[in-house]
XYZ file of C-alpha atoms in Angstrom:
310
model
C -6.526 -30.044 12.168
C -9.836 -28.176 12.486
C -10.004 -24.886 11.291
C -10.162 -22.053 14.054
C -13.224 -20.211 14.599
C -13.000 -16.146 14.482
C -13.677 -16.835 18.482
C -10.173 -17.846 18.921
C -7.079 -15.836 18.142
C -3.472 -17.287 17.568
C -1.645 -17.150 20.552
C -1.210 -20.803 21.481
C 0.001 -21.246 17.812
C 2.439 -18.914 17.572
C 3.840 -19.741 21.272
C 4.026 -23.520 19.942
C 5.206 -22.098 16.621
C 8.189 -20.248 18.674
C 8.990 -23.411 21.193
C 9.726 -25.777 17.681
C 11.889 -22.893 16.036
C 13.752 -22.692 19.048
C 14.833 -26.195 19.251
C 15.210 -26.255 15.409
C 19.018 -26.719 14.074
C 20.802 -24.863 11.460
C 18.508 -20.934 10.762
C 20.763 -20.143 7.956
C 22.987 -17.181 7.216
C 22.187 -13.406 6.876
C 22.655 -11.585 4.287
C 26.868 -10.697 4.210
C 26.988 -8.105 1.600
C 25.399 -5.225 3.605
C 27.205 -5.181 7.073
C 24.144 -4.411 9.013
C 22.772 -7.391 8.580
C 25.494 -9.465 8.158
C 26.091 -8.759 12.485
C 22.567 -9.886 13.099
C 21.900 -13.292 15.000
C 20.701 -15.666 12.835
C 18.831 -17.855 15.957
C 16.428 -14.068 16.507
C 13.253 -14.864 16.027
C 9.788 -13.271 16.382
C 6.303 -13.795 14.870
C 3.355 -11.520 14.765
C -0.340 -11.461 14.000
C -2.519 -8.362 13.237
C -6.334 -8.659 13.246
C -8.414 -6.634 11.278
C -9.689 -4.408 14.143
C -5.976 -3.343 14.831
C -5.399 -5.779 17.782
C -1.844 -7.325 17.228
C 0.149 -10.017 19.407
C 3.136 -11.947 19.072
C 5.616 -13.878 20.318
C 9.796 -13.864 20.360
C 11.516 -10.387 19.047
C 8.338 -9.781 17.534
C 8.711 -5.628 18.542
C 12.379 -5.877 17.873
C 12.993 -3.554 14.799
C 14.679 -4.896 11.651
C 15.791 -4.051 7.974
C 12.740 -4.336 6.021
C 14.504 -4.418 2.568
C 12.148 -6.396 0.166
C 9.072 -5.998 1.962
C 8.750 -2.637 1.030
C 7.578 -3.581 -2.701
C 4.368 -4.486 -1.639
C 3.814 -0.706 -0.410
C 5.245 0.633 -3.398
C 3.414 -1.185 -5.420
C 0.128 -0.646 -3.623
C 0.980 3.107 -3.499
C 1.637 3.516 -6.793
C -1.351 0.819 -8.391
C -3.680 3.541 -6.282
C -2.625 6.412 -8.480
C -2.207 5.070 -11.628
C -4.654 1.898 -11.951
C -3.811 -0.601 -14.638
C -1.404 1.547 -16.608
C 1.313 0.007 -14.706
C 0.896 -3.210 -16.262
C 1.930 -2.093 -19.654
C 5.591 -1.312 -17.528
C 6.251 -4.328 -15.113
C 4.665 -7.752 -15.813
C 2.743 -10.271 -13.123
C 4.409 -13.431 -13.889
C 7.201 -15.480 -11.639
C 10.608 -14.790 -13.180
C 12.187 -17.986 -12.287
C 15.720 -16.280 -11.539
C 17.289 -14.686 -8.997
C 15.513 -11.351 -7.964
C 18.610 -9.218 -9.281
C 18.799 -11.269 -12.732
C 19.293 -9.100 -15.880
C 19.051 -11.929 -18.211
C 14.936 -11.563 -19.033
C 15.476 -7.558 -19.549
C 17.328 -7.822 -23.028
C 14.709 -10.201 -24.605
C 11.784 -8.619 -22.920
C 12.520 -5.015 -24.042
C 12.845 -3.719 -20.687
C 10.038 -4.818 -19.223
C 10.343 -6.715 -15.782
C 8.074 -10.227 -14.923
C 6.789 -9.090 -11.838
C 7.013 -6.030 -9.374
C 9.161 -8.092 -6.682
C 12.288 -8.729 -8.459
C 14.427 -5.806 -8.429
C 13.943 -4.497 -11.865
C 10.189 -4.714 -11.311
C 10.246 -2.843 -7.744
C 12.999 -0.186 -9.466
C 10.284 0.525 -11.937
C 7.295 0.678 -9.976
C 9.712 3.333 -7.405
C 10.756 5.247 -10.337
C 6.695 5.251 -11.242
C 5.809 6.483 -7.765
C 8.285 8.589 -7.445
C 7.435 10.537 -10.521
C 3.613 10.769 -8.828
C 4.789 12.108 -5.479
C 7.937 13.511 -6.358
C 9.717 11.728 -3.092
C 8.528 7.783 -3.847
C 10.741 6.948 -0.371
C 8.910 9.673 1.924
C 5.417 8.595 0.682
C 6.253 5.075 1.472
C 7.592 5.958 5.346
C 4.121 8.466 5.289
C 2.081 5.330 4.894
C 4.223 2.808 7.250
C 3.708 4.999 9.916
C 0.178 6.260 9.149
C -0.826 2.548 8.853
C 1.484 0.754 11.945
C 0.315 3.944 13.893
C 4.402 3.871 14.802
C 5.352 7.337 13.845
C 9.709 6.467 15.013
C 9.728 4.611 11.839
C 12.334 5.852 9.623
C 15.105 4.978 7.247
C 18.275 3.321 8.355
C 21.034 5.877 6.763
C 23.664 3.156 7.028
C 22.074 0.579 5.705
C 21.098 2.666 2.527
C 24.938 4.247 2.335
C 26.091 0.071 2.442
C 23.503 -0.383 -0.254
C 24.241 2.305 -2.357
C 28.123 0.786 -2.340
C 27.059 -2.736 -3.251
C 24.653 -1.406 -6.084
C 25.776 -1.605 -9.128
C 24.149 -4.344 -10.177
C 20.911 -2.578 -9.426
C 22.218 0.891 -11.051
C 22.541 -1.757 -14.340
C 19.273 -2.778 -13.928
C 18.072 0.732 -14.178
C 20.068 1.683 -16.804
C 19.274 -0.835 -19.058
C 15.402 0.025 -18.313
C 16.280 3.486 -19.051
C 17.234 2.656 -22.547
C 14.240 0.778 -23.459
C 12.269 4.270 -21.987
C 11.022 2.314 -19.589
C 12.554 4.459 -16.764
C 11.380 7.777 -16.218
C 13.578 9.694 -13.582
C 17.328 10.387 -13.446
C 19.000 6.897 -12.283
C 21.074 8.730 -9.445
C 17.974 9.838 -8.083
C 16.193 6.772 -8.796
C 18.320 4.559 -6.463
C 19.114 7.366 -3.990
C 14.913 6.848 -3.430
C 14.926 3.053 -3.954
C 17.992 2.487 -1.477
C 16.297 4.327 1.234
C 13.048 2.862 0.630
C 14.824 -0.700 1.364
C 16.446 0.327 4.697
C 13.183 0.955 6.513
C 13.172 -0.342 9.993
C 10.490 -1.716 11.212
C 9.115 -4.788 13.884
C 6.839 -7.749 13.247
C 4.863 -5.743 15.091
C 5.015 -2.837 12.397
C 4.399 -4.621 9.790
C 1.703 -6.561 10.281
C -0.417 -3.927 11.087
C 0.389 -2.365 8.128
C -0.159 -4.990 5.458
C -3.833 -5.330 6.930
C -5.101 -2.820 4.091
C -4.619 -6.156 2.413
C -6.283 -8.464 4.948
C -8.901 -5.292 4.459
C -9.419 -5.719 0.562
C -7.746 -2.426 0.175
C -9.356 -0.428 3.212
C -6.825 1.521 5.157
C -6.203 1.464 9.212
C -8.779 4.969 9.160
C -11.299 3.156 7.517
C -11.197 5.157 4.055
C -10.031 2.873 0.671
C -6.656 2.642 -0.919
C -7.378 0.223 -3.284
C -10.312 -1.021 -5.023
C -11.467 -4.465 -3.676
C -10.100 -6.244 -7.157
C -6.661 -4.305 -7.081
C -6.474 -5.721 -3.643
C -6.702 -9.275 -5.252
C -4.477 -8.309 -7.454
C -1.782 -7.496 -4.658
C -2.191 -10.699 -3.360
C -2.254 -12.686 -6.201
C 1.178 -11.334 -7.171
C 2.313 -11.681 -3.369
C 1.309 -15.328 -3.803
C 3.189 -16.232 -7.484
C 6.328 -13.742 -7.115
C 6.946 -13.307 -3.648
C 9.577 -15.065 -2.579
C 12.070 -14.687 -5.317
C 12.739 -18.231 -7.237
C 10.823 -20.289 -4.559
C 7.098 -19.163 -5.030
C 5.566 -22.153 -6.103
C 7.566 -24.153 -3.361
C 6.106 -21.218 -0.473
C 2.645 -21.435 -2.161
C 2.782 -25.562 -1.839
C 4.441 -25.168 2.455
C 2.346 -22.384 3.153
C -0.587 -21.661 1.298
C -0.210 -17.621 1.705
C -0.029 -14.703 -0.157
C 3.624 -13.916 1.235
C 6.210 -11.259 0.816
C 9.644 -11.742 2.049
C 13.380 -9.436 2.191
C 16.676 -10.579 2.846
C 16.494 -8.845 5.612
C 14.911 -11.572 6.844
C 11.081 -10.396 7.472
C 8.258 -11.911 5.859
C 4.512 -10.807 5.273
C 1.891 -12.599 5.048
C -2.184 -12.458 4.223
C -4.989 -14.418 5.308
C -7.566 -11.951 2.884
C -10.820 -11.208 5.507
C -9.089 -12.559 8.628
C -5.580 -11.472 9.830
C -2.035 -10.574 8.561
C 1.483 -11.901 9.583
C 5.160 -10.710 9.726
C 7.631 -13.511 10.553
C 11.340 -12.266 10.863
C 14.388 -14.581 11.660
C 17.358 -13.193 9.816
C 19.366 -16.704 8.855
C 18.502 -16.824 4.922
C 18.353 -19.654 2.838
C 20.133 -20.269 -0.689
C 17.122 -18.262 -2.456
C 17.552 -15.200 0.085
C 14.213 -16.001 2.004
C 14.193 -16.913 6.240
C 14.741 -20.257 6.833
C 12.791 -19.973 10.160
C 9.972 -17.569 9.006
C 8.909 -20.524 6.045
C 9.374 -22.843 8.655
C 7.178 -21.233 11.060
C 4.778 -19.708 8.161
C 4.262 -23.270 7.309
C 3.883 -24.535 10.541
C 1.160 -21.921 11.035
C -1.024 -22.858 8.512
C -0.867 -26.565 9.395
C -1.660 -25.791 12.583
C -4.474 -23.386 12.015
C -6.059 -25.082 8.595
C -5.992 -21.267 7.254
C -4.648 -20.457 3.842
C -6.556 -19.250 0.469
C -7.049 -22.800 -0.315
């Protein structure tokens, strides 16, 4: 397959891309411990693609709204990598974990320092880091979703957050344990309050795709002035492309070829750095917690198009 010229966009794709997914069997479960979306229908489906110059298309529920959960950590982290530069690598590492993204087992022999900003340690770490920058880590993150998707009705899903704060103790050990290697800096109550809310942002394909082109953008935001330096960017991306997707990176980097993000919610961002961004979302989850329609159709993408970073 040839690769497409910056002439063409991506509608025929993603139509195509929609048609196969629709006659595909078996889209997995949601997610069942947060009742929100355990009710959603795992057979939704909607794709989007965001160009540089702000024009965005799709195809399916691609403007329905959904639970961003996961996502968010890239805008965290990006948030938070602008203020305070490389100093945040001395508290959260850049390497794929290998467990599942709520694991405690690497903590205790790492001294409290998380492998990578994407598992939930990591991301409770780089909130508590942001947070202690802004003083309200969750309202500077719906701030820039909005600024960048130019959707100001984004907002925070209280019940999702209230069903999250009830399932999350595992995550309130996480933070605790980071606490007592001084490797968390705010009081945990408020900590999670932030971090909950942060994860029940509701947003569309549409939504998010146009605002993960800072990435696309090598750091440059939707108004033209620069988040992140050009090599913090790459940095992003790099870590979107090893530690994304929980314990299946390297088999998403091998299907798909992408820097990718992805949230049990069942979204998932992706970058093509210089030409476009994408948000997938089909809410039936594999074993690992990532959309078994949005690999399917990331991967289907980049077969058809011939673009990835490789």
């Amino acid at each position: 397959m040839a690769i497409m010229t910056s002439s063409m966009t991506f509608r025929p794709v993603l139509e195509r891309i929609a048609s196969e997914i629709a006659r595909a069997p078996g889209l997995g479960r949601p997610a069942d411990y947060i009742p929100a979306l355990a009710a959603r229908d795992p057979r939704s489906f909607g794709m989007a693609v965001a160009e540089l110059d702000g024009t965005v298309y799709g195809v399916g529920d691609w403007r329905e709204p959904f639970s961003t959960q996961s996502l968010t950590k890239v805008f965290t982290l990006a948030l938070d990598l602008a203020r305070e530069g490389d100093e945040l690598w001395e508290h959260v590492g850049r390497e794929p974990s290998g467990n599942p993204f709520n694991s405690l087992v690497q903590l205790e022999y790492e001294n409290g320092i998380p492998r990578n900003p994407f598992i939930n340690a990591g991301a409770l770490v780089v909130t508590d880091r942001l947070h202690t920058r802004t003083a309200d880590a969750a309202g500077e993150l719906l701030a820039f979703l909005r600024s960048e998707s130019g959707n100001p009705a984004l907002d925070f899903d209280q019940e999702v957050a209230a069903s999250e704060s009830a399932h999350g103790d595992r995550n309130a050990a996480l933070a605790h344990f980071m606490a007592a290697y001084g490797n968390i800096d705010n009081p945990i109550p408020v900590l999670l309050d932030r971090y909950f809310r942060q994860c029940s942002t509701t947003a569309s394909c549409a939504d998010l795709a146009l605002a993960t082109t800072f990435l696309a953008r090598h750091g440059v935001r939707a108004d033209g002035t620069r988040l992140l330096t050009q090599s913090q960017a790459k940095q992003v991306n790099a870590v979107m492309l090893t530690c994304g997707t929980y314990d299946a990176a390297g088999d998403f980097a091998y299907r798909v070829g992408l820097p990718c993000k992805s949230g049990v919610g069942g979204g998932i961002i992706a970058v093509v750095p210089g030409r476009c961004t994408l948000c997938v979302w089909s809410p039936g989850l594999d074993e690992r917690g990532n959309s078994v329609a949005g690999v399917a159709a990331l991967d289907r993408f980049t077969t058809l198009t011939g673009v990835s970073v490789f």
